[in-house]
PDB file of C-alpha atoms in Angstrom:
ATOM      1  CA  UNK E   1       9.480  24.609 -77.978  1.00  0.00           C
ATOM      2  CA  UNK E   2       5.877  24.752 -79.125  1.00  0.00           C
ATOM      3  CA  UNK E   3       4.542  21.191 -79.409  1.00  0.00           C
ATOM      4  CA  UNK E   4       2.447  21.978 -82.471  1.00  0.00           C
ATOM      5  CA  UNK E   5       5.252  23.681 -84.389  1.00  0.00           C
ATOM      6  CA  UNK E   6       7.799  20.938 -83.812  1.00  0.00           C
ATOM      7  CA  UNK E   7       8.073  17.526 -85.374  1.00  0.00           C
ATOM      8  CA  UNK E   8      10.095  14.345 -85.329  1.00  0.00           C
ATOM      9  CA  UNK E   9      12.781  13.933 -87.940  1.00  0.00           C
ATOM     10  CA  UNK E  10      14.854  10.919 -88.838  1.00  0.00           C
ATOM     11  CA  UNK E  11      17.553  11.200 -91.442  1.00  0.00           C
ATOM     12  CA  UNK E  12      20.238   8.875 -92.743  1.00  0.00           C
ATOM     13  CA  UNK E  13      22.553   9.245 -95.698  1.00  0.00           C
ATOM     14  CA  UNK E  14      24.160   6.396 -97.575  1.00  0.00           C
ATOM     15  CA  UNK E  15      26.831   6.793-100.223  1.00  0.00           C
ATOM     16  CA  UNK E  16      27.282   3.960-102.686  1.00  0.00           C
ATOM     17  CA  UNK E  17      30.052   2.914-105.004  1.00  0.00           C
ATOM     18  CA  UNK E  18      30.089   0.231-107.676  1.00  0.00           C
ATOM     19  CA  UNK E  19      33.010  -1.976-108.572  1.00  0.00           C
ATOM     20  CA  UNK E  20      32.733  -3.362-112.086  1.00  0.00           C
ATOM     21  CA  UNK E  21      35.055  -6.217-112.897  1.00  0.00           C
ATOM     22  CA  UNK E  22      36.217  -6.803-116.447  1.00  0.00           C
ATOM     23  CA  UNK E  23      34.261  -9.363-118.449  1.00  0.00           C
ATOM     24  CA  UNK E  24      31.555  -9.584-115.771  1.00  0.00           C
ATOM     25  CA  UNK E  25      27.956  -8.494-116.274  1.00  0.00           C
ATOM     26  CA  UNK E  26      27.374  -5.243-114.268  1.00  0.00           C
ATOM     27  CA  UNK E  27      24.222  -6.814-112.792  1.00  0.00           C
ATOM     28  CA  UNK E  28      26.506  -9.160-110.850  1.00  0.00           C
ATOM     29  CA  UNK E  29      28.852  -6.422-109.652  1.00  0.00           C
ATOM     30  CA  UNK E  30      28.945  -5.295-106.045  1.00  0.00           C
ATOM     31  CA  UNK E  31      27.516  -2.110-104.540  1.00  0.00           C
ATOM     32  CA  UNK E  32      29.121  -0.780-101.363  1.00  0.00           C
ATOM     33  CA  UNK E  33      28.144   1.658 -98.623  1.00  0.00           C
ATOM     34  CA  UNK E  34      31.097   4.002 -98.213  1.00  0.00           C
ATOM     35  CA  UNK E  35      29.881   6.233 -95.384  1.00  0.00           C
ATOM     36  CA  UNK E  36      26.726   7.401 -93.625  1.00  0.00           C
ATOM     37  CA  UNK E  37      25.509  10.203 -91.382  1.00  0.00           C
ATOM     38  CA  UNK E  38      22.563  10.333 -88.994  1.00  0.00           C
ATOM     39  CA  UNK E  39      20.860  13.420 -87.620  1.00  0.00           C
ATOM     40  CA  UNK E  40      19.710  13.631 -84.019  1.00  0.00           C
ATOM     41  CA  UNK E  41      16.277  12.086 -83.614  1.00  0.00           C
ATOM     42  CA  UNK E  42      13.751  14.351 -81.940  1.00  0.00           C
ATOM     43  CA  UNK E  43      11.830  17.602 -82.174  1.00  0.00           C
ATOM     44  CA  UNK E  44      13.216  20.407 -84.298  1.00  0.00           C
ATOM     45  CA  UNK E  45      12.084  23.553 -86.062  1.00  0.00           C
ATOM     46  CA  UNK E  46      13.945  22.535 -89.235  1.00  0.00           C
ATOM     47  CA  UNK E  47      12.011  21.565 -92.344  1.00  0.00           C
ATOM     48  CA  UNK E  48      12.833  18.752 -94.794  1.00  0.00           C
ATOM     49  CA  UNK E  49      15.169  20.875 -96.886  1.00  0.00           C
ATOM     50  CA  UNK E  50      17.136  22.424 -94.012  1.00  0.00           C
ATOM     51  CA  UNK E  51      17.571  19.212 -92.048  1.00  0.00           C
ATOM     52  CA  UNK E  52      18.598  17.301 -95.163  1.00  0.00           C
ATOM     53  CA  UNK E  53      21.131  19.947 -96.147  1.00  0.00           C
ATOM     54  CA  UNK E  54      22.707  20.236 -92.687  1.00  0.00           C
ATOM     55  CA  UNK E  55      23.285  16.504 -92.431  1.00  0.00           C
ATOM     56  CA  UNK E  56      24.321  15.968 -96.055  1.00  0.00           C
ATOM     57  CA  UNK E  57      26.934  18.711 -95.999  1.00  0.00           C
ATOM     58  CA  UNK E  58      28.654  17.043 -93.020  1.00  0.00           C
ATOM     59  CA  UNK E  59      28.891  13.805 -94.952  1.00  0.00           C
ATOM     60  CA  UNK E  60      30.154  15.396 -98.159  1.00  0.00           C
ATOM     61  CA  UNK E  61      32.745  17.510 -96.326  1.00  0.00           C
ATOM     62  CA  UNK E  62      34.022  14.374 -94.614  1.00  0.00           C
ATOM     63  CA  UNK E  63      34.345  12.738 -98.047  1.00  0.00           C
ATOM     64  CA  UNK E  64      35.598  15.757 -99.987  1.00  0.00           C
ATOM     65  CA  UNK E  65      36.973  13.730-102.911  1.00  0.00           C
ATOM     66  CA  UNK E  66      33.691  11.892-103.452  1.00  0.00           C
ATOM     67  CA  UNK E  67      31.682  13.216-106.403  1.00  0.00           C
ATOM     68  CA  UNK E  68      28.153  11.728-106.529  1.00  0.00           C
ATOM     69  CA  UNK E  69      26.585  11.103-109.921  1.00  0.00           C
ATOM     70  CA  UNK E  70      23.011  10.801-108.662  1.00  0.00           C
ATOM     71  CA  UNK E  71      20.917  11.812-105.662  1.00  0.00           C
ATOM     72  CA  UNK E  72      17.887   9.893-104.398  1.00  0.00           C
ATOM     73  CA  UNK E  73      15.592  11.659-101.948  1.00  0.00           C
ATOM     74  CA  UNK E  74      13.180   9.480 -99.946  1.00  0.00           C
ATOM     75  CA  UNK E  75      10.313  10.944 -97.942  1.00  0.00           C
ATOM     76  CA  UNK E  76       6.667  10.349 -97.147  1.00  0.00           C
ATOM     77  CA  UNK E  77       4.301  13.158 -98.161  1.00  0.00           C
ATOM     78  CA  UNK E  78       6.394  16.279 -97.407  1.00  0.00           C
ATOM     79  CA  UNK E  79       3.706  18.277 -99.230  1.00  0.00           C
ATOM     80  CA  UNK E  80       1.235  17.189 -96.547  1.00  0.00           C
ATOM     81  CA  UNK E  81       3.453  17.578 -93.494  1.00  0.00           C
ATOM     82  CA  UNK E  82       5.323  20.841 -94.149  1.00  0.00           C
ATOM     83  CA  UNK E  83       3.927  22.103 -97.440  1.00  0.00           C
ATOM     84  CA  UNK E  84       7.317  21.712 -99.158  1.00  0.00           C
ATOM     85  CA  UNK E  85       7.513  20.837-102.848  1.00  0.00           C
ATOM     86  CA  UNK E  86      10.421  19.946-105.161  1.00  0.00           C
ATOM     87  CA  UNK E  87      12.515  19.130-102.079  1.00  0.00           C
ATOM     88  CA  UNK E  88      15.054  16.948-103.897  1.00  0.00           C
ATOM     89  CA  UNK E  89      15.791  19.681-106.451  1.00  0.00           C
ATOM     90  CA  UNK E  90      16.202  22.299-103.705  1.00  0.00           C
ATOM     91  CA  UNK E  91      18.582  20.053-101.743  1.00  0.00           C
ATOM     92  CA  UNK E  92      20.649  19.452-104.862  1.00  0.00           C
ATOM     93  CA  UNK E  93      20.920  23.183-105.535  1.00  0.00           C
ATOM     94  CA  UNK E  94      21.903  23.951-101.921  1.00  0.00           C
ATOM     95  CA  UNK E  95      24.667  21.327-102.024  1.00  0.00           C
ATOM     96  CA  UNK E  96      26.072  22.843-105.206  1.00  0.00           C
ATOM     97  CA  UNK E  97      25.257  19.723-107.236  1.00  0.00           C
ATOM     98  CA  UNK E  98      23.224  21.511-109.899  1.00  0.00           C
ATOM     99  CA  UNK E  99      23.787  19.073-112.774  1.00  0.00           C
ATOM    100  CA  UNK E 100      23.174  15.938-110.710  1.00  0.00           C
ATOM    101  CA  UNK E 101      20.591  13.339-111.771  1.00  0.00           C
ATOM    102  CA  UNK E 102      17.960  13.498-109.012  1.00  0.00           C
ATOM    103  CA  UNK E 103      14.845  11.457-108.268  1.00  0.00           C
ATOM    104  CA  UNK E 104      12.477  10.904-105.331  1.00  0.00           C
ATOM    105  CA  UNK E 105      11.148   7.598-104.021  1.00  0.00           C
ATOM    106  CA  UNK E 106       8.002   7.332-101.929  1.00  0.00           C
ATOM    107  CA  UNK E 107       6.476   4.082-100.691  1.00  0.00           C
ATOM    108  CA  UNK E 108       5.019   5.178 -97.340  1.00  0.00           C
ATOM    109  CA  UNK E 109       6.999   3.848 -94.365  1.00  0.00           C
ATOM    110  CA  UNK E 110       9.310   1.832 -96.644  1.00  0.00           C
ATOM    111  CA  UNK E 111      10.475   4.873 -98.640  1.00  0.00           C
ATOM    112  CA  UNK E 112      14.030   4.520 -97.328  1.00  0.00           C
ATOM    113  CA  UNK E 113      14.174   0.847 -98.297  1.00  0.00           C
ATOM    114  CA  UNK E 114      12.909   1.601-101.800  1.00  0.00           C
ATOM    115  CA  UNK E 115      15.613   4.270-102.118  1.00  0.00           C
ATOM    116  CA  UNK E 116      18.262   1.659-101.305  1.00  0.00           C
ATOM    117  CA  UNK E 117      16.921  -0.718-103.941  1.00  0.00           C
ATOM    118  CA  UNK E 118      16.700   2.079-106.505  1.00  0.00           C
ATOM    119  CA  UNK E 119      20.308   3.096-105.832  1.00  0.00           C
ATOM    120  CA  UNK E 120      21.562  -0.445-106.343  1.00  0.00           C
ATOM    121  CA  UNK E 121      19.633  -0.766-109.612  1.00  0.00           C
ATOM    122  CA  UNK E 122      21.074   2.529-110.873  1.00  0.00           C
ATOM    123  CA  UNK E 123      24.604   1.420-110.006  1.00  0.00           C
ATOM    124  CA  UNK E 124      24.207  -2.014-111.540  1.00  0.00           C
ATOM    125  CA  UNK E 125      22.777  -0.531-114.719  1.00  0.00           C
ATOM    126  CA  UNK E 126      26.278   0.671-115.532  1.00  0.00           C
ATOM    127  CA  UNK E 127      25.098   4.259-116.049  1.00  0.00           C
ATOM    128  CA  UNK E 128      26.386   5.420-112.637  1.00  0.00           C
ATOM    129  CA  UNK E 129      29.230   4.552-110.291  1.00  0.00           C
ATOM    130  CA  UNK E 130      28.615   6.818-107.294  1.00  0.00           C
ATOM    131  CA  UNK E 131      25.538   8.238-105.616  1.00  0.00           C
ATOM    132  CA  UNK E 132      24.000   9.606-102.443  1.00  0.00           C
ATOM    133  CA  UNK E 133      20.712   8.796-100.719  1.00  0.00           C
ATOM    134  CA  UNK E 134      18.894  11.257 -98.474  1.00  0.00           C
ATOM    135  CA  UNK E 135      15.989   9.908 -96.419  1.00  0.00           C
ATOM    136  CA  UNK E 136      14.024  12.310 -94.230  1.00  0.00           C
ATOM    137  CA  UNK E 137      10.809  11.710 -92.301  1.00  0.00           C
ATOM    138  CA  UNK E 138       8.526  14.087 -90.419  1.00  0.00           C
ATOM    139  CA  UNK E 139       5.723  12.764 -88.241  1.00  0.00           C
ATOM    140  CA  UNK E 140       4.487  15.089 -85.498  1.00  0.00           C
ATOM    141  CA  UNK E 141       3.343  18.094 -87.521  1.00  0.00           C
ATOM    142  CA  UNK E 142      -0.012  16.291 -87.713  1.00  0.00           C
ATOM    143  CA  UNK E 143      -2.148  14.856 -84.944  1.00  0.00           C
ATOM    144  CA  UNK E 144      -1.869  11.107 -84.354  1.00  0.00           C
ATOM    145  CA  UNK E 145      -5.259  10.304 -85.871  1.00  0.00           C
ATOM    146  CA  UNK E 146      -4.442  12.204 -89.066  1.00  0.00           C
ATOM    147  CA  UNK E 147      -1.042  10.500 -89.200  1.00  0.00           C
ATOM    148  CA  UNK E 148      -2.696   7.094 -88.960  1.00  0.00           C
ATOM    149  CA  UNK E 149      -5.103   7.947 -91.772  1.00  0.00           C
ATOM    150  CA  UNK E 150      -2.224   9.145 -93.934  1.00  0.00           C
ATOM    151  CA  UNK E 151      -0.238   5.962 -93.313  1.00  0.00           C
ATOM    152  CA  UNK E 152      -3.334   3.844 -93.879  1.00  0.00           C
ATOM    153  CA  UNK E 153      -3.991   5.432 -97.265  1.00  0.00           C
ATOM    154  CA  UNK E 154      -1.292   3.180 -98.748  1.00  0.00           C
ATOM    155  CA  UNK E 155      -3.310   0.048 -97.928  1.00  0.00           C
ATOM    156  CA  UNK E 156      -5.110  -1.805-100.708  1.00  0.00           C
ATOM    157  CA  UNK E 157      -8.902  -1.835-100.900  1.00  0.00           C
ATOM    158  CA  UNK E 158      -8.879  -5.491 -99.825  1.00  0.00           C
ATOM    159  CA  UNK E 159      -6.830  -4.686 -96.730  1.00  0.00           C
ATOM    160  CA  UNK E 160      -9.132  -1.797 -95.896  1.00  0.00           C
ATOM    161  CA  UNK E 161     -12.066  -4.197 -96.244  1.00  0.00           C
ATOM    162  CA  UNK E 162     -10.646  -6.211 -93.346  1.00  0.00           C
ATOM    163  CA  UNK E 163     -10.366  -2.976 -91.321  1.00  0.00           C
ATOM    164  CA  UNK E 164      -6.649  -3.749 -91.171  1.00  0.00           C
ATOM    165  CA  UNK E 165      -4.041  -1.212 -90.084  1.00  0.00           C
ATOM    166  CA  UNK E 166      -0.364  -1.403 -91.069  1.00  0.00           C
ATOM    167  CA  UNK E 167       0.496  -2.476 -87.516  1.00  0.00           C
ATOM    168  CA  UNK E 168      -2.067  -5.291 -87.638  1.00  0.00           C
ATOM    169  CA  UNK E 169      -0.712  -6.443 -90.989  1.00  0.00           C
ATOM    170  CA  UNK E 170       2.804  -6.554 -89.566  1.00  0.00           C
ATOM    171  CA  UNK E 171       1.558  -8.560 -86.591  1.00  0.00           C
ATOM    172  CA  UNK E 172      -0.117 -11.106 -88.862  1.00  0.00           C
ATOM    173  CA  UNK E 173       3.055 -11.515 -90.940  1.00  0.00           C
ATOM    174  CA  UNK E 174       5.148 -11.979 -87.779  1.00  0.00           C
ATOM    175  CA  UNK E 175       2.706 -14.582 -86.421  1.00  0.00           C
ATOM    176  CA  UNK E 176       2.817 -16.563 -89.655  1.00  0.00           C
ATOM    177  CA  UNK E 177       6.632 -16.419 -89.681  1.00  0.00           C
ATOM    178  CA  UNK E 178       6.812 -17.788 -86.136  1.00  0.00           C
ATOM    179  CA  UNK E 179       4.493 -20.659 -87.017  1.00  0.00           C
ATOM    180  CA  UNK E 180       6.156 -21.450 -90.344  1.00  0.00           C
ATOM    181  CA  UNK E 181       9.698 -21.632 -88.957  1.00  0.00           C
ATOM    182  CA  UNK E 182       9.003 -23.111 -85.539  1.00  0.00           C
ATOM    183  CA  UNK E 183       9.644 -20.078 -83.348  1.00  0.00           C
ATOM    184  CA  UNK E 184       7.505 -18.670 -80.545  1.00  0.00           C
ATOM    185  CA  UNK E 185       6.870 -15.186 -79.186  1.00  0.00           C
ATOM    186  CA  UNK E 186       9.720 -15.477 -76.678  1.00  0.00           C
ATOM    187  CA  UNK E 187      12.198 -15.610 -79.560  1.00  0.00           C
ATOM    188  CA  UNK E 188      11.173 -12.084 -80.560  1.00  0.00           C
ATOM    189  CA  UNK E 189      12.987 -10.888 -77.436  1.00  0.00           C
ATOM    190  CA  UNK E 190      16.338 -11.612 -79.092  1.00  0.00           C
ATOM    191  CA  UNK E 191      15.511  -9.285 -81.985  1.00  0.00           C
ATOM    192  CA  UNK E 192      14.369  -6.492 -79.679  1.00  0.00           C
ATOM    193  CA  UNK E 193      17.416  -7.036 -77.451  1.00  0.00           C
ATOM    194  CA  UNK E 194      19.764  -6.670 -80.425  1.00  0.00           C
ATOM    195  CA  UNK E 195      18.125  -3.414 -81.541  1.00  0.00           C
ATOM    196  CA  UNK E 196      18.262  -1.899 -78.052  1.00  0.00           C
ATOM    197  CA  UNK E 197      21.914  -2.928 -77.629  1.00  0.00           C
ATOM    198  CA  UNK E 198      22.764  -1.170 -80.896  1.00  0.00           C
ATOM    199  CA  UNK E 199      20.930   1.919 -79.676  1.00  0.00           C
ATOM    200  CA  UNK E 200      23.088   2.050 -76.559  1.00  0.00           C
ATOM    201  CA  UNK E 201      26.159   2.345 -78.799  1.00  0.00           C
ATOM    202  CA  UNK E 202      24.733   5.192 -80.900  1.00  0.00           C
ATOM    203  CA  UNK E 203      25.044   8.659 -79.367  1.00  0.00           C
ATOM    204  CA  UNK E 204      22.233   9.929 -81.609  1.00  0.00           C
ATOM    205  CA  UNK E 205      19.764   7.145 -80.833  1.00  0.00           C
ATOM    206  CA  UNK E 206      16.309   8.256 -79.691  1.00  0.00           C
ATOM    207  CA  UNK E 207      15.833   5.404 -77.197  1.00  0.00           C
ATOM    208  CA  UNK E 208      18.651   4.149 -74.972  1.00  0.00           C
ATOM    209  CA  UNK E 209      17.454   1.331 -72.779  1.00  0.00           C
ATOM    210  CA  UNK E 210      19.038  -1.793 -71.336  1.00  0.00           C
ATOM    211  CA  UNK E 211      16.630  -4.591 -72.178  1.00  0.00           C
ATOM    212  CA  UNK E 212      16.551  -7.566 -69.825  1.00  0.00           C
ATOM    213  CA  UNK E 213      14.229 -10.520 -69.410  1.00  0.00           C
TER     214      UNK E 213
END
C-alpha cells in the first residue's frame, strides 16, 4: 500500500438510550450505552464516509430493532485531510436514515468526548430518547509537521505565546496533578499498565504489549 495514499483511522460508535422516570426532571435521568463497534486501527484506503458507513452498518444490523432519533458525527478537519464535506449528511443518507436529526462536533483531539457530552445533553433535554454517535479520525494523509501545525491551531494565543504544544500542555497538567494529590511519576505506570492490559483483550487494538516494570 502506498504510504502517501494511506492513513490511520480510528472509529467507535456509541448508541445511547434514555430512561425517564415519572415525576423526575429529565435532567436527572440516566443515559446508557447500549452497544458499540470499533473498526480496525491502521492504514486503509477508505475515506471518512466509507469507513463510517461500513462500521455503522454492522452495529445497526446487530441492533435491528433500534431506531436512532439523532446522529452525531465527530471528526477533526475532514475537509483538510481528505477533502470531504457534508460527511454527516452523506453517512445518514447511506444508512437510510434520511429524516434523522444530524449534527457534527469538532473540538480538535477531544471531538469524540464533545460528541458524548452533546449526546447526553440531547437525551436529557427530553426531545430525544435514542441516538448514535460516529467518531472518525484520519491522521497520516498529511506529513507529521503539517499534522502538528493543524493540531496546534486550536491553541489559544496565550498558549502559543509560551511556544506550548498540546503535548507540553498535557505534561504540565499531569505534573500539577501529581503534586496536588501526592503522587509521583512511578504511579503513572499503573495507568499505562491498565491501558495496555485492556489492549491485549481487544482483537482490534493497534498496540498489543505486555507492560512490566
